[in-house]
mmCIF file of N, CA and C in Angstrom:
data_model
loop_
_atom_site.group_PDB
_atom_site.id
_atom_site.type_symbol
_atom_site.label_atom_id
_atom_site.label_comp_id
_atom_site.label_asym_id
_atom_site.label_seq_id
_atom_site.Cartn_x
_atom_site.Cartn_y
_atom_site.Cartn_z
ATOM 1 N N MET A 1 109.028 93.910 109.994
ATOM 2 C CA MET A 1 107.857 94.029 110.850
ATOM 3 C C MET A 1 106.904 95.078 110.269
ATOM 4 N N THR A 2 105.614 94.834 110.380
ATOM 5 C CA THR A 2 104.619 95.784 109.901
ATOM 6 C C THR A 2 104.303 96.811 110.984
ATOM 7 N N LEU A 3 103.570 97.859 110.609
ATOM 8 C CA LEU A 3 103.125 98.832 111.599
ATOM 9 C C LEU A 3 102.294 98.141 112.675
ATOM 10 N N LYS A 4 101.387 97.274 112.250
ATOM 11 C CA LYS A 4 100.525 96.564 113.196
ATOM 12 C C LYS A 4 101.354 95.721 114.160
ATOM 13 N N ASP A 5 102.287 94.949 113.627
ATOM 14 C CA ASP A 5 103.134 94.094 114.467
ATOM 15 C C ASP A 5 103.934 94.926 115.461
ATOM 16 N N THR A 6 104.473 96.038 114.992
ATOM 17 C CA THR A 6 105.268 96.904 115.856
ATOM 18 C C THR A 6 104.408 97.487 116.969
ATOM 19 N N ALA A 7 103.224 98.000 116.610
ATOM 20 C CA ALA A 7 102.334 98.600 117.608
ATOM 21 C C ALA A 7 101.890 97.573 118.653
ATOM 22 N N LEU A 8 101.551 96.378 118.201
ATOM 23 C CA LEU A 8 101.144 95.329 119.139
ATOM 24 C C LEU A 8 102.295 94.935 120.063
ATOM 25 N N ALA A 9 103.503 94.820 119.510
ATOM 26 C CA ALA A 9 104.660 94.408 120.316
ATOM 27 C C ALA A 9 105.037 95.475 121.329
ATOM 28 N N VAL A 10 105.103 96.719 120.916
ATOM 29 C CA VAL A 10 105.520 97.795 121.820
ATOM 30 C C VAL A 10 104.448 98.055 122.881
ATOM 31 N N ARG A 11 103.192 97.797 122.553
ATOM 32 C CA ARG A 11 102.099 97.958 123.507
ATOM 33 C C ARG A 11 102.345 97.116 124.756
ATOM 34 N N GLU A 12 102.925 95.949 124.566
ATOM 35 C CA GLU A 12 103.202 95.060 125.695
ATOM 36 C C GLU A 12 104.180 95.689 126.686
ATOM 37 N N ASN A 13 104.984 96.651 126.230
ATOM 38 C CA ASN A 13 105.966 97.299 127.101
ATOM 39 C C ASN A 13 105.409 98.542 127.790
ATOM 40 N N ALA A 14 104.150 98.878 127.534
ATOM 41 C CA ALA A 14 103.563 100.077 128.143
ATOM 42 C C ALA A 14 103.672 100.010 129.667
ATOM 43 N N TYR A 15 103.908 101.167 130.250
ATOM 44 C CA TYR A 15 103.960 101.276 131.703
ATOM 45 C C TYR A 15 102.645 101.925 132.131
ATOM 46 N N ALA A 16 101.689 101.107 132.501
ATOM 47 C CA ALA A 16 100.341 101.588 132.816
ATOM 48 C C ALA A 16 99.823 100.987 134.118
ATOM 49 N N PRO A 17 100.550 101.160 135.231
ATOM 50 C CA PRO A 17 100.128 100.542 136.487
ATOM 51 C C PRO A 17 98.886 101.186 137.102
ATOM 52 N N TYR A 18 98.533 102.382 136.694
ATOM 53 C CA TYR A 18 97.402 103.097 137.298
ATOM 54 C C TYR A 18 96.119 102.871 136.519
ATOM 55 N N SER A 19 96.166 103.041 135.214
ATOM 56 C CA SER A 19 94.955 102.850 134.408
ATOM 57 C C SER A 19 94.828 101.411 133.914
ATOM 58 N N ARG A 20 95.949 100.710 133.822
ATOM 59 C CA ARG A 20 96.004 99.379 133.226
ATOM 60 C C ARG A 20 95.534 99.395 131.777
ATOM 61 N N PHE A 21 95.602 100.551 131.125
ATOM 62 C CA PHE A 21 95.167 100.740 129.744
ATOM 63 C C PHE A 21 96.406 100.935 128.876
ATOM 64 N N LYS A 22 96.880 99.818 128.307
ATOM 65 C CA LYS A 22 98.089 99.837 127.492
ATOM 66 C C LYS A 22 97.768 100.240 126.062
ATOM 67 N N VAL A 23 98.580 101.140 125.517
ATOM 68 C CA VAL A 23 98.421 101.606 124.145
ATOM 69 C C VAL A 23 99.762 101.478 123.433
ATOM 70 N N GLY A 24 99.710 101.029 122.198
ATOM 71 C CA GLY A 24 100.907 100.967 121.357
ATOM 72 C C GLY A 24 100.676 101.766 120.093
ATOM 73 N N ALA A 25 101.708 102.420 119.620
ATOM 74 C CA ALA A 25 101.618 103.179 118.379
ATOM 75 C C ALA A 25 102.849 102.909 117.538
ATOM 76 N N ALA A 26 102.665 102.890 116.253
ATOM 77 C CA ALA A 26 103.790 102.747 115.333
ATOM 78 C C ALA A 26 103.554 103.708 114.183
ATOM 79 N N LEU A 27 104.636 104.255 113.684
ATOM 80 C CA LEU A 27 104.511 105.129 112.523
ATOM 81 C C LEU A 27 105.619 104.821 111.548
ATOM 82 N N ARG A 28 105.299 105.089 110.292
ATOM 83 C CA ARG A 28 106.287 104.921 109.226
ATOM 84 C C ARG A 28 106.788 106.314 108.869
ATOM 85 N N ALA A 29 108.089 106.481 108.874
ATOM 86 C CA ALA A 29 108.682 107.758 108.506
ATOM 87 C C ALA A 29 108.843 107.821 106.987
ATOM 88 N N ALA A 30 109.178 108.991 106.498
ATOM 89 C CA ALA A 30 109.354 109.180 105.057
ATOM 90 C C ALA A 30 110.418 108.239 104.486
ATOM 91 N N SER A 31 111.398 107.856 105.295
ATOM 92 C CA SER A 31 112.450 106.939 104.848
ATOM 93 C C SER A 31 111.950 105.508 104.696
ATOM 94 N N GLY A 32 110.786 105.218 105.277
ATOM 95 C CA GLY A 32 110.267 103.853 105.302
ATOM 96 C C GLY A 32 110.507 103.156 106.632
ATOM 97 N N ALA A 33 111.363 103.731 107.463
ATOM 98 C CA ALA A 33 111.640 103.143 108.775
ATOM 99 C C ALA A 33 110.399 103.215 109.661
ATOM 100 N N ILE A 34 110.252 102.234 110.527
ATOM 101 C CA ILE A 34 109.112 102.175 111.444
ATOM 102 C C ILE A 34 109.608 102.472 112.860
ATOM 103 N N TYR A 35 108.852 103.333 113.559
ATOM 104 C CA TYR A 35 109.170 103.698 114.937
ATOM 105 C C TYR A 35 107.964 103.386 115.810
ATOM 106 N N GLY A 36 108.220 102.840 116.992
ATOM 107 C CA GLY A 36 107.142 102.491 117.903
ATOM 108 C C GLY A 36 107.211 103.270 119.193
ATOM 109 N N GLY A 37 106.057 103.364 119.849
ATOM 110 C CA GLY A 37 105.986 104.017 121.147
ATOM 111 C C GLY A 37 104.844 103.427 121.956
ATOM 112 N N CYS A 38 104.961 103.488 123.274
ATOM 113 C CA CYS A 38 103.900 103.012 124.151
ATOM 114 C C CYS A 38 103.623 104.080 125.199
ATOM 115 N N ASN A 39 102.463 103.987 125.822
ATOM 116 C CA ASN A 39 102.155 104.954 126.866
ATOM 117 C C ASN A 39 102.985 104.654 128.112
ATOM 118 N N VAL A 40 103.375 105.732 128.799
ATOM 119 C CA VAL A 40 104.167 105.643 130.012
ATOM 120 C C VAL A 40 103.483 106.535 131.040
ATOM 121 N N GLU A 41 102.832 105.917 132.014
ATOM 122 C CA GLU A 41 102.100 106.669 133.029
ATOM 123 C C GLU A 41 103.018 107.133 134.148
ATOM 124 N N ASN A 42 102.492 108.041 134.929
ATOM 125 C CA ASN A 42 103.178 108.565 136.100
ATOM 126 C C ASN A 42 102.123 108.777 137.165
ATOM 127 N N VAL A 43 102.431 108.504 138.407
ATOM 128 C CA VAL A 43 101.465 108.663 139.487
ATOM 129 C C VAL A 43 100.976 110.111 139.567
ATOM 130 N N ALA A 44 101.779 111.068 139.131
ATOM 131 C CA ALA A 44 101.383 112.477 139.124
ATOM 132 C C ALA A 44 100.721 112.797 137.789
ATOM 133 N N TYR A 45 99.458 112.368 137.648
ATOM 134 C CA TYR A 45 98.722 112.674 136.417
ATOM 135 C C TYR A 45 98.728 114.164 136.195
ATOM 136 N N PRO A 46 98.827 114.701 135.040
ATOM 137 C CA PRO A 46 98.903 114.049 133.726
ATOM 138 C C PRO A 46 100.326 113.989 133.182
ATOM 139 N N GLU A 47 101.268 113.680 134.004
ATOM 140 C CA GLU A 47 102.671 113.724 133.612
ATOM 141 C C GLU A 47 103.134 112.530 132.776
ATOM 142 N N GLY A 48 102.232 111.714 132.323
ATOM 143 C CA GLY A 48 102.602 110.570 131.494
ATOM 144 C C GLY A 48 102.856 110.970 130.057
ATOM 145 N N THR A 49 103.186 109.980 129.250
ATOM 146 C CA THR A 49 103.440 110.175 127.828
ATOM 147 C C THR A 49 102.564 109.218 127.036
ATOM 148 N N CYS A 50 101.928 109.730 126.010
ATOM 149 C CA CYS A 50 101.084 108.900 125.143
ATOM 150 C C CYS A 50 101.948 108.074 124.193
ATOM 151 N N ALA A 51 101.391 106.986 123.705
ATOM 152 C CA ALA A 51 102.095 106.107 122.773
ATOM 153 C C ALA A 51 102.481 106.840 121.494
ATOM 154 N N GLU A 52 101.572 107.652 120.964
ATOM 155 C CA GLU A 52 101.852 108.378 119.721
ATOM 156 C C GLU A 52 103.028 109.331 119.916
ATOM 157 N N ALA A 53 103.044 110.030 121.059
ATOM 158 C CA ALA A 53 104.143 110.957 121.351
ATOM 159 C C ALA A 53 105.465 110.211 121.466
ATOM 160 N N GLY A 54 105.427 109.019 122.062
ATOM 161 C CA GLY A 54 106.640 108.212 122.178
ATOM 162 C C GLY A 54 107.185 107.789 120.827
ATOM 163 N N ALA A 55 106.291 107.392 119.922
ATOM 164 C CA ALA A 55 106.726 106.987 118.579
ATOM 165 C C ALA A 55 107.298 108.179 117.822
ATOM 166 N N ILE A 56 106.663 109.342 117.967
ATOM 167 C CA ILE A 56 107.168 110.549 117.311
ATOM 168 C C ILE A 56 108.536 110.907 117.874
ATOM 169 N N ALA A 57 108.694 110.828 119.179
ATOM 170 C CA ALA A 57 109.984 111.139 119.799
ATOM 171 C C ALA A 57 111.078 110.202 119.289
ATOM 172 N N ALA A 58 110.764 108.920 119.147
ATOM 173 C CA ALA A 58 111.743 107.962 118.625
ATOM 174 C C ALA A 58 112.135 108.314 117.195
ATOM 175 N N MET A 59 111.153 108.718 116.388
ATOM 176 C CA MET A 59 111.419 109.101 115.004
ATOM 177 C C MET A 59 112.336 110.326 114.954
ATOM 178 N N VAL A 60 112.002 111.334 115.734
ATOM 179 C CA VAL A 60 112.798 112.563 115.746
ATOM 180 C C VAL A 60 114.202 112.278 116.291
ATOM 181 N N ALA A 61 114.298 111.455 117.325
ATOM 182 C CA ALA A 61 115.603 111.111 117.884
ATOM 183 C C ALA A 61 116.486 110.411 116.855
ATOM 184 N N ALA A 62 115.864 109.729 115.901
ATOM 185 C CA ALA A 62 116.603 109.045 114.844
ATOM 186 C C ALA A 62 116.948 109.993 113.694
ATOM 187 N N GLY A 63 116.516 111.252 113.801
ATOM 188 C CA GLY A 63 116.871 112.234 112.777
ATOM 189 C C GLY A 63 115.830 112.448 111.699
ATOM 190 N N GLU A 64 114.635 111.910 111.896
ATOM 191 C CA GLU A 64 113.584 112.065 110.892
ATOM 192 C C GLU A 64 112.494 112.998 111.411
ATOM 193 N N THR A 65 111.826 113.686 110.489
ATOM 194 C CA THR A 65 110.781 114.638 110.891
ATOM 195 C C THR A 65 109.502 114.531 110.084
ATOM 196 N N ARG A 66 109.365 113.529 109.218
ATOM 197 C CA ARG A 66 108.140 113.364 108.446
ATOM 198 C C ARG A 66 107.598 111.956 108.624
ATOM 199 N N LEU A 67 106.304 111.846 108.935
ATOM 200 C CA LEU A 67 105.677 110.531 109.019
ATOM 201 C C LEU A 67 104.689 110.373 107.874
ATOM 202 N N THR A 68 104.527 109.142 107.428
ATOM 203 C CA THR A 68 103.671 108.869 106.274
ATOM 204 C C THR A 68 102.506 107.938 106.581
ATOM 205 N N GLU A 69 102.524 107.306 107.747
ATOM 206 C CA GLU A 69 101.452 106.378 108.120
ATOM 207 C C GLU A 69 101.517 106.134 109.619
ATOM 208 N N VAL A 70 100.345 105.909 110.236
ATOM 209 C CA VAL A 70 100.265 105.731 111.682
ATOM 210 C C VAL A 70 99.345 104.559 112.011
ATOM 211 N N TYR A 71 99.688 103.809 113.054
ATOM 212 C CA TYR A 71 98.855 102.703 113.544
ATOM 213 C C TYR A 71 98.825 102.798 115.068
ATOM 214 N N VAL A 72 97.624 102.811 115.646
ATOM 215 C CA VAL A 72 97.449 102.905 117.102
ATOM 216 C C VAL A 72 96.563 101.749 117.553
ATOM 217 N N VAL A 73 96.988 101.044 118.597
ATOM 218 C CA VAL A 73 96.221 99.889 119.073
ATOM 219 C C VAL A 73 96.093 99.904 120.591
ATOM 220 N N ALA A 74 94.913 99.506 121.053
ATOM 221 C CA ALA A 74 94.648 99.417 122.491
ATOM 222 C C ALA A 74 93.692 98.259 122.750
ATOM 223 N N SER A 75 93.644 97.825 123.986
ATOM 224 C CA SER A 75 92.717 96.779 124.396
ATOM 225 C C SER A 75 91.423 97.441 124.834
ATOM 226 N N SER A 76 90.539 97.655 123.896
ATOM 227 C CA SER A 76 89.256 98.303 124.166
ATOM 228 C C SER A 76 88.202 97.687 123.259
ATOM 229 N N ALA A 77 86.958 97.982 123.554
ATOM 230 C CA ALA A 77 85.860 97.417 122.768
ATOM 231 C C ALA A 77 85.839 97.965 121.344
ATOM 232 N N THR A 78 86.240 99.208 121.187
ATOM 233 C CA THR A 78 86.291 99.842 119.864
ATOM 234 C C THR A 78 87.637 100.537 119.704
ATOM 235 N N PRO A 79 88.062 100.798 118.462
ATOM 236 C CA PRO A 79 89.336 101.485 118.260
ATOM 237 C C PRO A 79 89.366 102.833 118.987
ATOM 238 N N VAL A 80 90.496 103.133 119.605
ATOM 239 C CA VAL A 80 90.650 104.340 120.404
ATOM 240 C C VAL A 80 91.410 105.395 119.609
ATOM 241 N N PRO A 81 90.821 106.577 119.473
ATOM 242 C CA PRO A 81 91.509 107.646 118.748
ATOM 243 C C PRO A 81 92.563 108.325 119.627
ATOM 244 N N PRO A 82 93.529 108.989 119.013
ATOM 245 C CA PRO A 82 94.516 109.737 119.786
ATOM 246 C C PRO A 82 93.856 110.877 120.553
ATOM 247 N N CYS A 83 94.472 111.274 121.668
ATOM 248 C CA CYS A 83 93.991 112.440 122.411
ATOM 249 C C CYS A 83 94.208 113.693 121.564
ATOM 250 N N GLY A 84 93.655 114.794 122.003
ATOM 251 C CA GLY A 84 93.788 116.043 121.258
ATOM 252 C C GLY A 84 95.229 116.464 121.058
ATOM 253 N N GLY A 85 96.042 116.345 122.113
ATOM 254 C CA GLY A 85 97.447 116.727 121.999
ATOM 255 C C GLY A 85 98.189 115.884 120.977
ATOM 256 N N CYS A 86 97.911 114.593 120.952
ATOM 257 C CA CYS A 86 98.579 113.720 119.988
ATOM 258 C C CYS A 86 98.079 113.963 118.572
ATOM 259 N N ARG A 87 96.844 114.359 118.427
ATOM 260 C CA ARG A 87 96.354 114.717 117.097
ATOM 261 C C ARG A 87 97.162 115.890 116.552
ATOM 262 N N GLN A 88 97.416 116.879 117.406
ATOM 263 C CA GLN A 88 98.221 118.029 116.980
ATOM 264 C C GLN A 88 99.657 117.601 116.686
ATOM 265 N N LYS A 89 100.209 116.699 117.485
ATOM 266 C CA LYS A 89 101.569 116.214 117.246
ATOM 267 C C LYS A 89 101.645 115.472 115.910
ATOM 268 N N LEU A 90 100.647 114.628 115.634
ATOM 269 C CA LEU A 90 100.631 113.910 114.352
ATOM 270 C C LEU A 90 100.555 114.897 113.194
ATOM 271 N N ALA A 91 99.737 115.942 113.340
ATOM 272 C CA ALA A 91 99.601 116.958 112.287
ATOM 273 C C ALA A 91 100.913 117.697 112.055
ATOM 274 N N GLU A 92 101.714 117.867 113.098
ATOM 275 C CA GLU A 92 103.003 118.555 112.975
ATOM 276 C C GLU A 92 103.957 117.803 112.056
ATOM 277 N N PHE A 93 103.914 116.478 112.121
ATOM 278 C CA PHE A 93 104.889 115.676 111.395
ATOM 279 C C PHE A 93 104.320 114.935 110.185
ATOM 280 N N GLY A 94 102.997 114.947 110.018
ATOM 281 C CA GLY A 94 102.367 114.300 108.877
ATOM 282 C C GLY A 94 101.643 115.322 108.034
ATOM 283 N N SER A 95 100.997 114.855 106.998
ATOM 284 C CA SER A 95 100.176 115.723 106.147
ATOM 285 C C SER A 95 98.705 115.429 106.422
ATOM 286 N N PRO A 96 97.812 116.292 105.989
ATOM 287 C CA PRO A 96 96.385 116.027 106.216
ATOM 288 C C PRO A 96 95.930 114.669 105.676
ATOM 289 N N GLU A 97 96.542 114.221 104.573
ATOM 290 C CA GLU A 97 96.127 112.942 103.965
ATOM 291 C C GLU A 97 96.795 111.722 104.567
ATOM 292 N N THR A 98 97.673 111.907 105.521
ATOM 293 C CA THR A 98 98.379 110.776 106.126
ATOM 294 C C THR A 98 97.386 109.772 106.697
ATOM 295 N N PRO A 99 97.473 108.501 106.255
ATOM 296 C CA PRO A 99 96.559 107.491 106.780
ATOM 297 C C PRO A 99 96.860 107.119 108.230
ATOM 298 N N VAL A 100 95.785 106.963 109.003
ATOM 299 C CA VAL A 100 95.873 106.571 110.407
ATOM 300 C C VAL A 100 94.935 105.387 110.609
ATOM 301 N N THR A 101 95.456 104.303 111.127
ATOM 302 C CA THR A 101 94.632 103.146 111.457
ATOM 303 C C THR A 101 94.513 103.063 112.967
ATOM 304 N N LEU A 102 93.286 103.021 113.454
ATOM 305 C CA LEU A 102 92.989 102.860 114.870
ATOM 306 C C LEU A 102 92.497 101.434 115.046
ATOM 307 N N ALA A 103 93.017 100.721 116.049
ATOM 308 C CA ALA A 103 92.705 99.294 116.146
ATOM 309 C C ALA A 103 92.544 98.828 117.590
ATOM 310 N N THR A 104 91.918 97.659 117.702
ATOM 311 C CA THR A 104 91.831 96.964 118.979
ATOM 312 C C THR A 104 92.741 95.747 118.909
ATOM 313 N N VAL A 105 93.136 95.216 120.047
ATOM 314 C CA VAL A 105 93.974 94.020 120.050
ATOM 315 C C VAL A 105 93.228 92.820 119.477
ATOM 316 N N ASP A 106 91.906 92.881 119.430
ATOM 317 C CA ASP A 106 91.110 91.795 118.851
ATOM 318 C C ASP A 106 91.040 91.859 117.335
ATOM 319 N N GLY A 107 91.616 92.922 116.725
ATOM 320 C CA GLY A 107 91.683 92.998 115.270
ATOM 321 C C GLY A 107 90.716 93.954 114.589
ATOM 322 N N THR A 108 89.829 94.594 115.328
ATOM 323 C CA THR A 108 88.953 95.584 114.718
ATOM 324 C C THR A 108 89.787 96.794 114.326
ATOM 325 N N GLU A 109 89.619 97.264 113.095
ATOM 326 C CA GLU A 109 90.361 98.421 112.616
ATOM 327 C C GLU A 109 89.425 99.476 112.049
ATOM 328 N N MET A 110 89.825 100.725 112.222
ATOM 329 C CA MET A 110 89.111 101.852 111.634
ATOM 330 C C MET A 110 90.152 102.707 110.926
ATOM 331 N N LYS A 111 89.951 102.957 109.650
ATOM 332 C CA LYS A 111 90.883 103.755 108.856
ATOM 333 C C LYS A 111 90.398 105.200 108.821
ATOM 334 N N THR A 112 91.330 106.131 108.974
ATOM 335 C CA THR A 112 91.015 107.549 108.925
ATOM 336 C C THR A 112 92.252 108.293 108.435
ATOM 337 N N THR A 113 92.256 109.597 108.566
ATOM 338 C CA THR A 113 93.412 110.415 108.189
ATOM 339 C C THR A 113 93.669 111.441 109.297
ATOM 340 N N ILE A 114 94.821 112.065 109.223
ATOM 341 C CA ILE A 114 95.120 113.119 110.196
ATOM 342 C C ILE A 114 94.103 114.245 110.068
ATOM 343 N N ALA A 115 93.731 114.625 108.839
ATOM 344 C CA ALA A 115 92.757 115.715 108.643
ATOM 345 C C ALA A 115 91.404 115.383 109.252
ATOM 346 N N ALA A 116 90.980 114.134 109.147
ATOM 347 C CA ALA A 116 89.691 113.745 109.730
ATOM 348 C C ALA A 116 89.751 113.760 111.256
ATOM 349 N N LEU A 117 90.917 113.438 111.809
ATOM 350 C CA LEU A 117 91.082 113.452 113.264
ATOM 351 C C LEU A 117 91.196 114.872 113.817
ATOM 352 N N LEU A 118 91.729 115.790 112.994
ATOM 353 C CA LEU A 118 91.961 117.156 113.464
ATOM 354 C C LEU A 118 91.585 118.163 112.379
ATOM 355 N N PRO A 119 90.285 118.324 112.142
ATOM 356 C CA PRO A 119 89.872 119.303 111.132
ATOM 357 C C PRO A 119 90.216 120.721 111.591
ATOM 358 N N GLY A 120 90.609 121.555 110.656
ATOM 359 C CA GLY A 120 90.956 122.927 110.994
ATOM 360 C C GLY A 120 92.215 123.028 111.823
ATOM 361 N N ALA A 121 93.155 122.131 111.615
ATOM 362 C CA ALA A 121 94.375 122.074 112.427
ATOM 363 C C ALA A 121 95.161 123.379 112.388
ATOM 364 N N PHE A 122 95.739 123.724 113.517
ATOM 365 C CA PHE A 122 96.672 124.842 113.616
ATOM 366 C C PHE A 122 97.988 124.363 113.039
ATOM 367 N N GLY A 123 98.536 125.084 112.065
ATOM 368 C CA GLY A 123 99.753 124.634 111.416
ATOM 369 C C GLY A 123 100.774 125.727 111.260
ATOM 370 N N ALA A 124 101.916 125.366 110.685
ATOM 371 C CA ALA A 124 103.018 126.300 110.501
ATOM 372 C C ALA A 124 102.606 127.498 109.662
ATOM 373 N N ASP A 125 101.661 127.315 108.741
ATOM 374 C CA ASP A 125 101.233 128.442 107.911
ATOM 375 C C ASP A 125 100.565 129.544 108.763
ATOM 376 N N HIS A 126 100.039 129.191 109.897
ATOM 377 C CA HIS A 126 99.445 130.190 110.787
ATOM 378 C C HIS A 126 100.520 131.075 111.427
ATOM 379 N N MET A 127 101.751 130.625 111.427
ATOM 380 C CA MET A 127 102.848 131.358 112.048
ATOM 381 C C MET A 127 103.555 132.300 111.081
ATOM 382 N N GLU A 128 103.183 132.251 109.803
ATOM 383 C CA GLU A 128 103.836 133.106 108.817
ATOM 384 C C GLU A 128 103.615 134.575 109.161
ATOM 385 N N GLY A 129 104.682 135.354 109.036
ATOM 386 C CA GLY A 129 104.605 136.776 109.320
ATOM 387 C C GLY A 129 104.773 137.130 110.774
ATOM 388 N N VAL A 130 105.047 136.128 111.602
ATOM 389 C CA VAL A 130 105.229 136.405 113.021
ATOM 390 C C VAL A 130 106.652 136.823 113.283
#
């Protein structure tokens, strides 16, 4: 399965009864394995989980900590970027050059990188000497 196929498939499992805005995310880990995640809402906003966070959690639960590629898809008029928190999460596990594809279910895609999504990211190097 490709990143796109995984993101589209897992998106269908999103739990979004309040917003009805389903999002799917898939990432490729350094091993080549693909992990998927979908958004999971909660009536007590903002206690839900984003699709990107779910995919990262699945990757970490499998024992991996590096991602090499990301694909995010939603049913919207234009590709939807990750929220600020997910941008920071992606930066934690990827590199600035890690490719990120943002897509719509209709097939529109926008290619970017983690660095373009989160310029000036706070990183582990900022913690040196603490």
